[in-house]
Amino acid sequence: LVTDDSGLADVVAKSLQAADGGGAAAIVRVADPAKALEVADAFAPEPLMLVGHAMEPLAPEVRRAGAIFVGAS
Protein backbone atom coordinates (compact mmCIF):
# COMPACT_ATOMS: atom_id res chain seq x y z
CA LEU A 1 0.00 0.00 0.00
CA VAL A 2 1.28 3.45 -0.93
CA THR A 3 -0.92 6.20 0.48
CA ASP A 4 -1.01 9.79 1.67
CA ASP A 5 -3.85 8.90 4.06
CA SER A 6 -2.45 8.17 7.53
CA GLY A 7 -5.81 6.87 8.74
CA LEU A 8 -5.98 4.32 5.95
CA ALA A 9 -2.39 3.26 6.58
CA ASP A 10 -3.18 2.71 10.27
CA VAL A 11 -6.30 0.64 9.54
CA VAL A 12 -4.44 -1.53 7.04
CA ALA A 13 -1.51 -1.99 9.43
CA LYS A 14 -3.86 -3.15 12.20
CA SER A 15 -5.63 -5.53 9.81
CA LEU A 16 -2.32 -7.02 8.71
CA GLN A 17 -1.21 -7.51 12.30
CA ALA A 18 -4.52 -9.17 13.19
CA ALA A 19 -4.37 -11.47 10.16
CA ASP A 20 -0.78 -12.53 10.86
CA GLY A 21 -0.76 -14.54 7.67
CA GLY A 22 3.02 -14.52 7.47
CA GLY A 23 2.99 -13.03 3.98
CA ALA A 24 4.99 -10.08 2.76
CA ALA A 25 3.35 -6.66 2.95
CA ALA A 26 4.48 -3.05 3.06
CA ILE A 27 2.83 0.26 3.83
CA VAL A 28 4.48 3.41 2.49
CA ARG A 29 3.16 6.78 3.65
CA VAL A 30 3.81 9.66 1.27
CA ALA A 31 3.12 13.39 1.25
CA ASP A 32 0.76 13.54 -1.72
CA PRO A 33 -0.68 11.60 -4.68
CA ALA A 34 2.16 12.63 -7.00
CA LYS A 35 4.71 11.15 -4.58
CA ALA A 36 2.60 7.99 -4.34
CA LEU A 37 2.82 7.65 -8.11
CA GLU A 38 6.62 8.05 -7.99
CA VAL A 39 6.88 5.23 -5.45
CA ALA A 40 4.51 3.01 -7.43
CA ASP A 41 6.42 3.63 -10.66
CA ALA A 42 9.67 2.64 -8.96
CA PHE A 43 8.09 -0.57 -7.69
CA ALA A 44 6.39 -1.42 -11.03
CA PRO A 45 3.48 -3.34 -9.49
CA GLU A 46 1.25 -5.94 -11.11
CA PRO A 47 -1.45 -4.66 -10.82
CA LEU A 48 -1.49 -0.97 -9.88
CA MET A 49 -4.74 0.32 -8.40
CA LEU A 50 -5.24 4.08 -8.43
CA VAL A 51 -8.13 4.70 -6.04
CA GLY A 52 -9.66 8.08 -5.24
CA HIS A 53 -10.55 11.24 -7.09
CA ALA A 54 -7.04 12.69 -6.65
CA MET A 55 -5.43 9.62 -8.20
CA GLU A 56 -7.59 9.29 -11.32
CA PRO A 57 -5.98 12.21 -13.20
CA LEU A 58 -2.54 10.69 -12.58
CA ALA A 59 -3.26 7.49 -14.54
CA PRO A 60 -1.72 8.82 -17.78
CA GLU A 61 1.53 9.48 -15.87
CA VAL A 62 2.08 5.81 -14.96
CA ARG A 63 5.13 4.44 -16.77
CA ARG A 64 5.73 1.07 -15.10
CA ALA A 65 2.86 -1.24 -14.20
CA GLY A 66 1.61 -4.52 -15.58
CA ALA A 67 -2.05 -3.48 -15.40
CA ILE A 68 -3.71 -0.31 -14.11
CA PHE A 69 -7.11 -0.18 -12.45
CA VAL A 70 -8.56 3.31 -11.89
CA GLY A 71 -11.62 4.27 -9.86
CA ALA A 72 -12.96 6.71 -7.32
CA SER A 73 -13.56 4.02 -4.71
PDB file of C-alpha atoms in Angstrom:
ATOM      1  CA  LEU A   1       0.000   0.000   0.000  1.00  0.00           C
ATOM      2  CA  VAL A   2       1.277   3.452  -0.928  1.00  0.00           C
ATOM      3  CA  THR A   3      -0.916   6.203   0.485  1.00  0.00           C
ATOM      4  CA  ASP A   4      -1.005   9.791   1.672  1.00  0.00           C
ATOM      5  CA  ASP A   5      -3.853   8.903   4.065  1.00  0.00           C
ATOM      6  CA  SER A   6      -2.452   8.169   7.528  1.00  0.00           C
ATOM      7  CA  GLY A   7      -5.806   6.870   8.739  1.00  0.00           C
ATOM      8  CA  LEU A   8      -5.980   4.323   5.947  1.00  0.00           C
ATOM      9  CA  ALA A   9      -2.395   3.264   6.580  1.00  0.00           C
ATOM     10  CA  ASP A  10      -3.183   2.711  10.272  1.00  0.00           C
ATOM     11  CA  VAL A  11      -6.304   0.641   9.542  1.00  0.00           C
ATOM     12  CA  VAL A  12      -4.444  -1.529   7.039  1.00  0.00           C
ATOM     13  CA  ALA A  13      -1.508  -1.992   9.427  1.00  0.00           C
ATOM     14  CA  LYS A  14      -3.859  -3.154  12.197  1.00  0.00           C
ATOM     15  CA  SER A  15      -5.626  -5.527   9.810  1.00  0.00           C
ATOM     16  CA  LEU A  16      -2.322  -7.024   8.705  1.00  0.00           C
ATOM     17  CA  GLN A  17      -1.213  -7.507  12.297  1.00  0.00           C
ATOM     18  CA  ALA A  18      -4.517  -9.166  13.191  1.00  0.00           C
ATOM     19  CA  ALA A  19      -4.372 -11.471  10.163  1.00  0.00           C
ATOM     20  CA  ASP A  20      -0.776 -12.534  10.859  1.00  0.00           C
ATOM     21  CA  GLY A  21      -0.764 -14.543   7.665  1.00  0.00           C
ATOM     22  CA  GLY A  22       3.016 -14.522   7.471  1.00  0.00           C
ATOM     23  CA  GLY A  23       2.987 -13.030   3.976  1.00  0.00           C
ATOM     24  CA  ALA A  24       4.992 -10.079   2.764  1.00  0.00           C
ATOM     25  CA  ALA A  25       3.353  -6.659   2.952  1.00  0.00           C
ATOM     26  CA  ALA A  26       4.480  -3.048   3.063  1.00  0.00           C
ATOM     27  CA  ILE A  27       2.828   0.261   3.833  1.00  0.00           C
ATOM     28  CA  VAL A  28       4.476   3.407   2.490  1.00  0.00           C
ATOM     29  CA  ARG A  29       3.159   6.785   3.648  1.00  0.00           C
ATOM     30  CA  VAL A  30       3.809   9.658   1.269  1.00  0.00           C
ATOM     31  CA  ALA A  31       3.116  13.394   1.253  1.00  0.00           C
ATOM     32  CA  ASP A  32       0.757  13.539  -1.716  1.00  0.00           C
ATOM     33  CA  PRO A  33      -0.679  11.600  -4.679  1.00  0.00           C
ATOM     34  CA  ALA A  34       2.163  12.635  -6.996  1.00  0.00           C
ATOM     35  CA  LYS A  35       4.712  11.151  -4.581  1.00  0.00           C
ATOM     36  CA  ALA A  36       2.597   7.989  -4.340  1.00  0.00           C
ATOM     37  CA  LEU A  37       2.820   7.645  -8.106  1.00  0.00           C
ATOM     38  CA  GLU A  38       6.618   8.052  -7.986  1.00  0.00           C
ATOM     39  CA  VAL A  39       6.884   5.231  -5.453  1.00  0.00           C
ATOM     40  CA  ALA A  40       4.513   3.007  -7.429  1.00  0.00           C
ATOM     41  CA  ASP A  41       6.419   3.629 -10.659  1.00  0.00           C
ATOM     42  CA  ALA A  42       9.675   2.640  -8.961  1.00  0.00           C
ATOM     43  CA  PHE A  43       8.095  -0.567  -7.685  1.00  0.00           C
ATOM     44  CA  ALA A  44       6.387  -1.416 -11.034  1.00  0.00           C
ATOM     45  CA  PRO A  45       3.478  -3.337  -9.492  1.00  0.00           C
ATOM     46  CA  GLU A  46       1.253  -5.937 -11.110  1.00  0.00           C
ATOM     47  CA  PRO A  47      -1.449  -4.656 -10.823  1.00  0.00           C
ATOM     48  CA  LEU A  48      -1.488  -0.970  -9.875  1.00  0.00           C
ATOM     49  CA  MET A  49      -4.744   0.320  -8.401  1.00  0.00           C
ATOM     50  CA  LEU A  50      -5.243   4.082  -8.433  1.00  0.00           C
ATOM     51  CA  VAL A  51      -8.129   4.701  -6.038  1.00  0.00           C
ATOM     52  CA  GLY A  52      -9.658   8.078  -5.243  1.00  0.00           C
ATOM     53  CA  HIS A  53     -10.551  11.237  -7.091  1.00  0.00           C
ATOM     54  CA  ALA A  54      -7.045  12.689  -6.646  1.00  0.00           C
ATOM     55  CA  MET A  55      -5.434   9.617  -8.197  1.00  0.00           C
ATOM     56  CA  GLU A  56      -7.586   9.293 -11.316  1.00  0.00           C
ATOM     57  CA  PRO A  57      -5.980  12.206 -13.204  1.00  0.00           C
ATOM     58  CA  LEU A  58      -2.536  10.689 -12.582  1.00  0.00           C
ATOM     59  CA  ALA A  59      -3.258   7.493 -14.543  1.00  0.00           C
ATOM     60  CA  PRO A  60      -1.715   8.818 -17.784  1.00  0.00           C
ATOM     61  CA  GLU A  61       1.526   9.485 -15.872  1.00  0.00           C
ATOM     62  CA  VAL A  62       2.080   5.810 -14.960  1.00  0.00           C
ATOM     63  CA  ARG A  63       5.128   4.443 -16.768  1.00  0.00           C
ATOM     64  CA  ARG A  64       5.734   1.069 -15.104  1.00  0.00           C
ATOM     65  CA  ALA A  65       2.862  -1.243 -14.199  1.00  0.00           C
ATOM     66  CA  GLY A  66       1.606  -4.523 -15.578  1.00  0.00           C
ATOM     67  CA  ALA A  67      -2.048  -3.475 -15.398  1.00  0.00           C
ATOM     68  CA  ILE A  68      -3.711  -0.314 -14.110  1.00  0.00           C
ATOM     69  CA  PHE A  69      -7.115  -0.182 -12.447  1.00  0.00           C
ATOM     70  CA  VAL A  70      -8.555   3.307 -11.887  1.00  0.00           C
ATOM     71  CA  GLY A  71     -11.617   4.266  -9.860  1.00  0.00           C
ATOM     72  CA  ALA A  72     -12.960   6.713  -7.321  1.00  0.00           C
ATOM     73  CA  SER A  73     -13.558   4.022  -4.710  1.00  0.00           C
TER      74      SER A  73
END
